[in-house]
Tab-separated table of C-alpha atoms in Angstrom:
chain	number	residue	atom	x	y	z
A	1	MET	CA	34.614	12.084	3.904
A	2	GLY	CA	31.586	13.736	2.275
A	3	LYS	CA	29.693	14.379	-0.890
A	4	GLY	CA	31.651	13.821	-4.053
A	5	ARG	CA	33.722	11.032	-2.541
A	6	THR	CA	34.154	8.151	-4.986
A	7	PHE	CA	34.534	4.415	-4.553
A	8	ALA	CA	35.797	1.813	-6.985
A	9	SER	CA	33.480	-0.900	-8.241
A	10	GLU	CA	32.477	-3.486	-5.645
A	11	THR	CA	30.539	-5.634	-8.103
A	12	ARG	CA	30.879	-9.395	-8.316
A	13	ARG	CA	28.855	-11.941	-10.266
A	14	LEU	CA	26.843	-14.717	-8.650
A	15	THR	CA	24.445	-17.441	-9.707
A	16	ASP	CA	21.421	-18.470	-7.689
A	17	GLU	CA	22.026	-22.098	-6.766
A	18	ARG	CA	18.372	-23.087	-6.967
A	19	THR	CA	16.996	-21.118	-9.918
A	20	GLY	CA	20.172	-20.510	-11.933
A	21	ALA	CA	19.399	-16.780	-12.111
A	22	SER	CA	22.285	-14.471	-12.985
A	23	ILE	CA	22.942	-12.020	-10.140
A	24	ARG	CA	25.329	-9.144	-9.590
A	25	GLN	CA	26.217	-8.127	-6.055
A	26	MET	CA	26.563	-4.357	-6.530
A	27	THR	CA	27.958	-3.292	-3.136
A	28	ASP	CA	30.416	-4.986	-0.825
A	29	HIS	CA	31.190	-2.692	2.104
A	30	PRO	CA	31.182	-3.349	5.887
A	31	ALA	CA	28.412	-0.750	6.293
A	32	ILE	CA	24.737	-1.132	5.346
A	33	SER	CA	23.712	-0.377	1.752
A	34	HIS	CA	20.172	-0.735	0.402
A	35	ASN	CA	18.044	0.205	-2.584
A	36	LEU	CA	15.212	2.739	-2.396
A	37	TYR	CA	11.715	1.826	-1.229
A	38	PHE	CA	9.893	-0.655	-3.462
A	39	SER	CA	7.313	1.904	-4.663
A	40	ASN	CA	9.989	4.218	-6.109
A	41	PRO	CA	12.489	3.453	-8.872
A	42	SER	CA	16.112	2.854	-7.820
A	43	TRP	CA	17.387	3.568	-11.339
A	44	THR	CA	17.375	6.817	-13.280
A	45	PRO	CA	14.934	6.576	-16.221
A	46	ASP	CA	17.675	5.707	-18.724
A	47	GLY	CA	18.646	2.673	-16.625
A	48	LYS	CA	22.302	3.717	-16.504
A	49	THR	CA	22.544	4.943	-12.904
A	50	ILE	CA	21.467	3.276	-9.670
A	51	VAL	CA	20.495	5.537	-6.772
A	52	PHE	CA	20.858	3.965	-3.342
A	53	THR	CA	21.460	4.571	0.342
A	54	SER	CA	24.618	3.631	2.201
A	55	TYR	CA	25.846	4.076	5.765
A	56	ARG	CA	29.502	3.786	4.724
A	57	CYS	CA	30.268	7.302	5.961
A	58	GLY	CA	28.675	6.722	9.365
A	59	LYS	CA	25.060	7.698	8.638
A	60	PRO	CA	22.539	7.188	5.818
A	61	ASP	CA	23.309	9.233	2.715
A	62	LEU	CA	22.461	9.035	-0.975
A	63	PHE	CA	24.893	7.581	-3.486
A	64	LYS	CA	24.869	6.930	-7.204
A	65	MET	CA	26.389	3.982	-9.028
A	66	ASP	CA	27.224	3.562	-12.696
A	67	ASP	CA	25.248	0.407	-13.508
A	68	ALA	CA	27.793	-0.832	-16.056
A	69	ALA	CA	31.085	0.230	-14.468
A	70	GLY	CA	30.032	-0.137	-10.843
A	71	THR	CA	31.793	3.061	-9.733
A	72	ILE	CA	30.133	4.850	-6.802
A	73	THR	CA	29.825	8.547	-5.883
A	74	GLN	CA	28.420	10.039	-2.689
A	75	LEU	CA	25.625	12.512	-3.481
A	76	THR	CA	24.744	13.926	-0.059
A	77	ASP	CA	26.289	14.591	3.326
A	78	THR	CA	23.351	15.516	5.478
A	79	GLU	CA	21.596	14.830	8.762
A	80	GLY	CA	18.068	13.506	9.068
A	81	PHE	CA	17.826	11.694	5.726
A	82	GLY	CA	15.096	9.052	5.863
A	83	GLY	CA	17.093	6.377	4.034
A	84	PHE	CA	14.305	4.956	1.872
A	85	ALA	CA	12.399	8.153	1.116
A	86	ALA	CA	13.960	9.270	-2.174
A	87	CYS	CA	13.147	9.158	-5.889
A	88	PRO	CA	14.918	10.192	-9.120
A	89	SER	CA	13.478	12.942	-11.307
A	90	ARG	CA	11.860	12.101	-14.660
A	91	ASP	CA	14.874	13.409	-16.582
A	92	GLY	CA	17.299	11.569	-14.301
A	93	GLN	CA	19.181	14.750	-13.452
A	94	ARG	CA	18.104	15.118	-9.825
A	95	VAL	CA	17.155	12.979	-6.846
A	96	PHE	CA	14.437	14.172	-4.485
A	97	TYR	CA	14.669	13.240	-0.822
A	98	ASN	CA	13.597	14.217	2.676
A	99	ALA	CA	15.877	15.449	5.457
A	100	GLY	CA	14.136	16.243	8.723
A	101	GLY	CA	11.617	18.992	8.026
A	102	GLN	CA	12.747	19.626	4.465
A	103	VAL	CA	12.194	18.190	1.003
A	104	ARG	CA	15.344	18.619	-1.065
A	105	ALA	CA	16.797	17.915	-4.499
A	106	VAL	CA	20.382	17.048	-5.400
A	107	ASP	CA	21.852	17.217	-8.918
A	108	ILE	CA	23.525	13.881	-9.640
A	109	ASP	CA	26.275	15.475	-11.750
A	110	THR	CA	27.107	18.774	-10.043
A	111	LEU	CA	25.965	17.635	-6.541
A	112	GLU	CA	24.307	21.031	-6.142
A	113	GLU	CA	21.454	20.862	-3.646
A	114	SER	CA	18.285	22.912	-3.261
A	115	VAL	CA	15.515	23.054	-0.688
A	116	LEU	CA	12.105	22.640	-2.316
A	117	ALA	CA	10.078	22.884	0.905
A	118	ASP	CA	10.952	23.730	4.502
A	119	PHE	CA	8.414	22.682	7.108
A	120	GLY	CA	10.373	24.032	10.058
A	121	SER	CA	10.038	21.780	13.075
A	122	GLY	CA	7.991	19.206	11.177
A	123	SER	CA	9.155	15.894	9.757
A	124	ALA	CA	8.685	15.005	6.088
A	125	GLY	CA	8.021	11.480	4.876
A	126	GLY	CA	8.777	9.653	1.647
A	127	CYS	CA	8.510	11.379	-1.739
A	128	SER	CA	6.357	10.265	-4.667
A	129	LEU	CA	6.670	11.988	-8.039
A	130	SER	CA	3.864	12.834	-10.470
A	131	SER	CA	4.018	11.399	-13.986
A	132	ASP	CA	4.833	14.810	-15.481
A	133	GLY	CA	7.590	15.387	-12.912
A	134	ALA	CA	6.122	18.697	-11.791
A	135	ARG	CA	5.000	17.717	-8.303
A	136	LEU	CA	6.011	15.617	-5.332
A	137	VAL	CA	3.612	14.401	-2.684
A	138	THR	CA	4.706	13.513	0.826
A	139	SER	CA	3.543	13.314	4.412
A	140	LEU	CA	4.178	15.955	7.061
A	141	HIS	CA	4.192	15.321	10.787
A	142	ARG	CA	4.309	18.239	13.209
A	143	ASP	CA	2.712	19.332	16.469
A	144	GLY	CA	1.153	15.905	16.952
A	145	ALA	CA	-0.758	15.995	13.651
A	146	SER	CA	-0.248	14.596	10.156
A	147	ALA	CA	-0.888	16.053	6.712
A	148	VAL	CA	-0.685	15.232	3.027
A	149	VAL	CA	1.480	17.832	1.276
A	150	ALA	CA	2.234	18.622	-2.376
A	151	VAL	CA	5.610	20.158	-3.282
A	152	GLU	CA	6.458	21.763	-6.635
A	153	THR	CA	9.689	20.331	-8.055
A	154	ASP	CA	10.717	23.699	-9.530
A	155	GLY	CA	10.966	25.077	-6.004
A	156	SER	CA	8.017	27.448	-6.405
A	157	GLY	CA	6.310	26.310	-3.209
A	158	PHE	CA	4.188	23.725	-1.445
A	159	ARG	CA	0.673	23.358	-0.183
A	160	VAL	CA	-1.074	21.323	2.453
A	161	VAL	CA	-3.561	19.130	0.605
A	162	ARG	CA	-5.327	17.640	3.588
A	163	GLU	CA	-4.934	17.415	7.372
A	164	PRO	CA	-7.126	14.405	8.140
A	165	PRO	CA	-8.172	13.375	11.659
A	166	ARG	CA	-5.921	10.316	11.422
A	167	ALA	CA	-2.310	9.331	10.887
A	168	VAL	CA	-0.798	9.861	7.429
A	169	GLY	CA	1.887	7.494	6.240
A	170	HIS	CA	3.014	6.396	2.804
A	171	VAL	CA	1.811	9.034	0.270
A	172	GLN	CA	1.739	8.306	-3.484
A	173	VAL	CA	0.451	10.075	-6.587
A	174	CYS	CA	-1.553	8.198	-9.212
A	175	PRO	CA	0.436	7.511	-12.432
A	176	VAL	CA	-2.490	8.379	-14.733
A	177	ASP	CA	-4.112	11.162	-12.690
A	178	PRO	CA	-1.657	13.627	-11.097
A	179	ASP	CA	-4.493	15.133	-9.057
A	180	LEU	CA	-5.278	11.839	-7.302
A	181	ILE	CA	-3.332	10.965	-4.159
A	182	LEU	CA	-3.206	7.693	-2.232
A	183	TYR	CA	-2.054	7.627	1.369
A	184	SER	CA	-1.850	5.069	4.142
A	185	SER	CA	-3.110	5.400	7.687
A	186	ASP	CA	-3.395	3.135	10.724
A	187	VAL	CA	-4.529	-0.457	11.206
A	188	ASN	CA	-8.201	0.521	11.548
A	189	GLN	CA	-8.394	1.642	7.896
A	190	ARG	CA	-5.192	1.433	5.891
A	191	MET	CA	-5.812	3.064	2.487
A	192	TRP	CA	-7.275	6.486	1.705
A	193	GLU	CA	-7.562	8.563	-1.444
A	194	VAL	CA	-7.965	12.333	-1.820
A	195	ARG	CA	-7.848	14.895	-4.629
A	196	ILE	CA	-5.049	17.444	-4.866
A	197	ASP	CA	-7.465	20.200	-3.776
A	198	GLY	CA	-8.284	18.243	-0.605
A	199	SER	CA	-11.693	17.111	-1.823
A	200	ALA	CA	-13.304	13.682	-2.303
A	201	GLU	CA	-11.416	11.988	0.508
A	202	ARG	CA	-12.596	8.401	0.954
A	203	ALA	CA	-11.480	5.086	2.341
A	204	LEU	CA	-10.237	2.667	-0.310
A	205	PHE	CA	-11.091	-0.978	0.413
A	206	ALA	CA	-12.996	-0.585	3.669
A	207	HIS	CA	-12.035	-3.086	6.396
A	208	ASP	CA	-11.773	-3.463	10.149
A	209	ARG	CA	-8.619	-3.889	12.218
A	210	SER	CA	-8.791	-7.690	12.088
A	211	VAL	CA	-7.887	-7.513	8.375
A	212	TRP	CA	-4.223	-6.661	7.860
A	213	ILE	CA	-3.802	-4.444	4.797
A	214	THR	CA	-0.346	-3.155	3.918
A	215	HIS	CA	2.201	-2.315	1.175
A	216	GLU	CA	-0.067	-0.627	-1.348
A	217	THR	CA	1.175	0.841	-4.620
A	218	PHE	CA	-0.175	1.477	-8.117
A	219	LEU	CA	-0.077	-1.347	-10.665
A	220	GLY	CA	2.022	0.154	-13.448
A	221	HIS	CA	0.636	3.036	-15.484
A	222	SER	CA	-2.918	2.715	-14.208
A	223	ASP	CA	-5.243	3.761	-11.398
A	224	GLU	CA	-5.435	0.240	-9.987
A	225	VAL	CA	-3.941	-0.051	-6.520
A	226	MET	CA	-2.413	-3.390	-5.640
A	227	PHE	CA	-2.177	-4.106	-1.945
A	228	VAL	CA	-1.263	-6.914	0.396
A	229	HIS	CA	-3.853	-8.691	2.525
A	230	TRP	CA	-1.253	-10.164	4.816
A	231	PRO	CA	-0.407	-13.022	4.722
A	232	TYR	CA	-3.075	-14.388	2.404
A	233	ALA	CA	-3.114	-12.596	-0.926
A	234	LEU	CA	-2.093	-9.786	-3.223
A	235	ARG	CA	-5.238	-7.908	-4.192
A	236	GLY	CA	-6.161	-5.014	-6.466
A	237	ILE	CA	-8.765	-2.252	-6.491
A	238	ARG	CA	-9.403	0.645	-8.849
A	239	ALA	CA	-9.308	4.119	-7.369
A	240	GLY	CA	-12.808	5.371	-6.672
A	241	GLU	CA	-14.323	1.882	-6.718
A	242	ASP	CA	-15.503	-0.525	-4.031
A	243	GLU	CA	-15.004	-3.939	-5.611
A	244	ASP	CA	-11.581	-5.520	-5.395
A	245	ARG	CA	-10.015	-8.560	-7.048
A	246	THR	CA	-7.526	-11.187	-5.969
A	247	ILE	CA	-4.364	-10.961	-8.063
A	248	ALA	CA	-2.554	-13.903	-6.476
A	249	SER	CA	-3.226	-16.030	-3.397
A	250	PHE	CA	0.039	-16.400	-1.491
A	251	ASN	CA	2.162	-14.446	0.987
A	252	ALA	CA	3.271	-11.655	-1.334
A	253	TRP	CA	5.084	-9.094	0.831
A	254	HIS	CA	6.381	-5.991	-0.996
A	255	PRO	CA	4.953	-5.932	-4.559
A	256	SER	CA	6.381	-3.729	-7.289
A	257	PRO	CA	5.279	-3.608	-10.959
A	258	ARG	CA	7.001	-3.256	-14.265
A	259	ALA	CA	6.352	0.219	-15.640
A	260	ASP	CA	3.788	-1.167	-18.095
A	261	GLY	CA	2.081	-3.296	-15.436
A	262	SER	CA	2.740	-6.546	-17.321
A	263	LEU	CA	4.604	-8.225	-14.454
A	264	ILE	CA	4.926	-7.867	-10.694
A	265	VAL	CA	7.887	-8.792	-8.521
A	266	CYS	CA	7.551	-9.347	-4.787
A	267	ASP	CA	9.546	-10.727	-1.899
A	268	THR	CA	8.124	-13.223	0.616
A	269	THR	CA	8.503	-14.132	4.275
A	270	CYS	CA	6.970	-16.480	6.840
A	271	PRO	CA	7.778	-18.559	4.854
A	272	ASP	CA	10.420	-17.098	2.598
A	273	VAL	CA	9.957	-18.718	-0.825
A	274	GLY	CA	12.162	-16.207	-2.635
A	275	LEU	CA	11.426	-13.350	-5.014
A	276	GLN	CA	8.325	-14.149	-7.042
A	277	LEU	CA	7.382	-12.955	-10.528
A	278	ILE	CA	3.591	-12.625	-10.796
A	279	ASP	CA	1.406	-12.386	-13.879
A	280	PRO	CA	-1.211	-9.793	-12.802
A	281	LYS	CA	-3.799	-11.214	-15.218
A	282	THR	CA	-3.666	-14.873	-14.206
A	283	GLY	CA	-2.064	-14.791	-10.759
A	284	ASN	CA	0.478	-17.382	-11.856
A	285	HIS	CA	3.845	-16.875	-10.207
A	286	GLU	CA	7.322	-18.364	-10.328
A	287	THR	CA	10.505	-17.982	-8.314
A	288	LEU	CA	13.105	-15.570	-9.660
A	289	CYS	CA	15.794	-16.090	-7.010
A	290	PHE	CA	16.345	-16.564	-3.287
A	291	PRO	CA	17.782	-13.398	-1.662
A	292	GLY	CA	18.574	-15.091	1.663
A	293	SER	CA	17.590	-11.978	3.610
A	294	SER	CA	16.956	-12.159	7.346
A	295	ASN	CA	13.558	-10.434	6.893
A	296	GLY	CA	13.525	-8.824	10.336
A	297	GLY	CA	10.315	-8.080	12.201
A	298	SER	CA	8.518	-10.137	14.828
A	299	GLN	CA	5.083	-9.141	13.557
A	300	TRP	CA	5.332	-10.794	10.130
A	301	ALA	CA	4.737	-14.255	11.611
A	302	LYS	CA	1.298	-13.069	12.751
A	303	THR	CA	-1.930	-12.485	10.865
A	304	VAL	CA	-3.306	-9.439	12.713
A	305	PRO	CA	-1.392	-6.124	12.839
A	306	GLU	CA	-0.057	-4.746	16.085
A	307	ASP	CA	-1.602	-1.563	17.429
A	308	ASP	CA	0.369	1.335	15.922
A	309	ARG	CA	0.651	3.035	19.310
A	310	LYS	CA	2.471	0.017	20.746
A	311	THR	CA	4.759	-0.684	17.800
A	312	ARG	CA	8.430	-1.133	18.628
A	313	PRO	CA	11.305	-0.690	16.132
A	314	GLU	CA	11.818	-4.447	15.886
A	315	THR	CA	8.136	-5.118	15.203
A	316	TYR	CA	8.311	-4.560	11.437
A	317	GLY	CA	12.038	-4.334	10.719
A	318	PRO	CA	14.785	-3.316	10.453
A	319	GLN	CA	13.774	-2.258	6.962
A	320	TRP	CA	17.228	-2.830	5.463
A	321	SER	CA	16.837	-6.541	6.204
A	322	HIS	CA	13.916	-6.697	3.714
A	323	PRO	CA	14.574	-7.194	-0.039
A	324	HIS	CA	12.101	-4.506	-1.271
A	325	PRO	CA	12.523	-5.568	-4.928
A	326	SER	CA	11.721	-3.339	-7.903
A	327	PHE	CA	12.247	-3.390	-11.668
A	328	SER	CA	14.709	-1.527	-13.846
A	329	PRO	CA	13.129	0.929	-16.324
A	330	ASP	CA	13.315	-1.636	-19.146
A	331	GLY	CA	11.846	-4.364	-16.933
A	332	LYS	CA	14.747	-6.728	-17.598
A	333	ARG	CA	16.374	-6.522	-14.163
A	334	VAL	CA	15.274	-6.469	-10.539
A	335	ILE	CA	17.136	-4.730	-7.739
A	336	TYR	CA	16.869	-5.877	-4.130
A	337	THR	CA	18.628	-5.800	-0.771
A	338	SER	CA	19.930	-8.775	1.178
A	339	ASP	CA	21.907	-9.169	4.394
A	340	ARG	CA	22.792	-12.761	3.488
A	341	THR	CA	26.489	-11.983	4.150
A	342	GLY	CA	25.737	-10.456	7.554
A	343	VAL	CA	25.529	-6.881	6.226
A	344	SER	CA	22.852	-5.509	3.907
A	345	GLN	CA	24.099	-5.146	0.331
A	346	ILE	CA	22.483	-4.356	-3.024
A	347	TYR	CA	21.931	-7.021	-5.687
A	348	VAL	CA	20.627	-6.965	-9.268
A	349	VAL	CA	19.142	-10.109	-10.828
A	350	ASP	CA	18.328	-10.634	-14.496
A	351	VAL	CA	14.697	-11.371	-15.350
A	352	PRO	CA	14.199	-14.308	-17.774
A	353	VAL	CA	12.845	-13.280	-21.171
């Protein structure tokens, strides 16, 4: 078993009993499979190849799937892969991912791998790719400290952007300004922005720890950040500004936009009312389908976040029990994960015209 191993199509067609939505179950293996994190695309830009994570070889590794034929190929055979922390390149030829203290790239055709950055004993977080494809941003954790790091995709090097006096979590680059970086921190102040040269660091949407802010990402090709005020609303705020807006008032969980920002898809929990399609201009939303996921995590039934220092693995997950929906490049399909069968599998649902 290892990279290059192939699997026949596991696809089968389903229909959502309540909405009538057309669904394809894309994986059907006794081991966990899940799509990439909701803030990164799970398809290559041409929409022909799905990139996903599977544990079918005993640990999390990257795989590719022909969207039409359903055939599957293992891309990596490595230790320390983060599972969700990967993203396809802009030309669809490579997939960037983290493995322990390294940021790597794998060619989806030749399976050739390269190390773009080696942080030694440190641990790299999830990757976010700039709009021109030239740079990745990620988090670095080592020696009890955290940093925001930029990595050149041509392998020419990396640089530490900022080592703030706080935790660094989910790092993303702005779609319309490659020099603007968004990162998450702890429950005391969730969202921060900083320039690529380490300057102009500021809190985005100032709040105290009684306000639970989570799951931020950019709203399409813009500098507006949409974020969850759990469990009350999906909100939005422009980078560099102080005034926010309410996009939709319900328990939106993991929001992900169409590339053009014309529509948002999100999952829901506590209560689970299915995947919702949201109009970002009006806030109107309708149910796309019901994933039937177990939505693990004891904390999601609460309204105040648990202290990060006391968080247990079961507090917010396991992550593969969450749908984490996101759109295809053409915006006509949504990919998500569900463990409705007892094991997490990948599903694709058609979006109504």
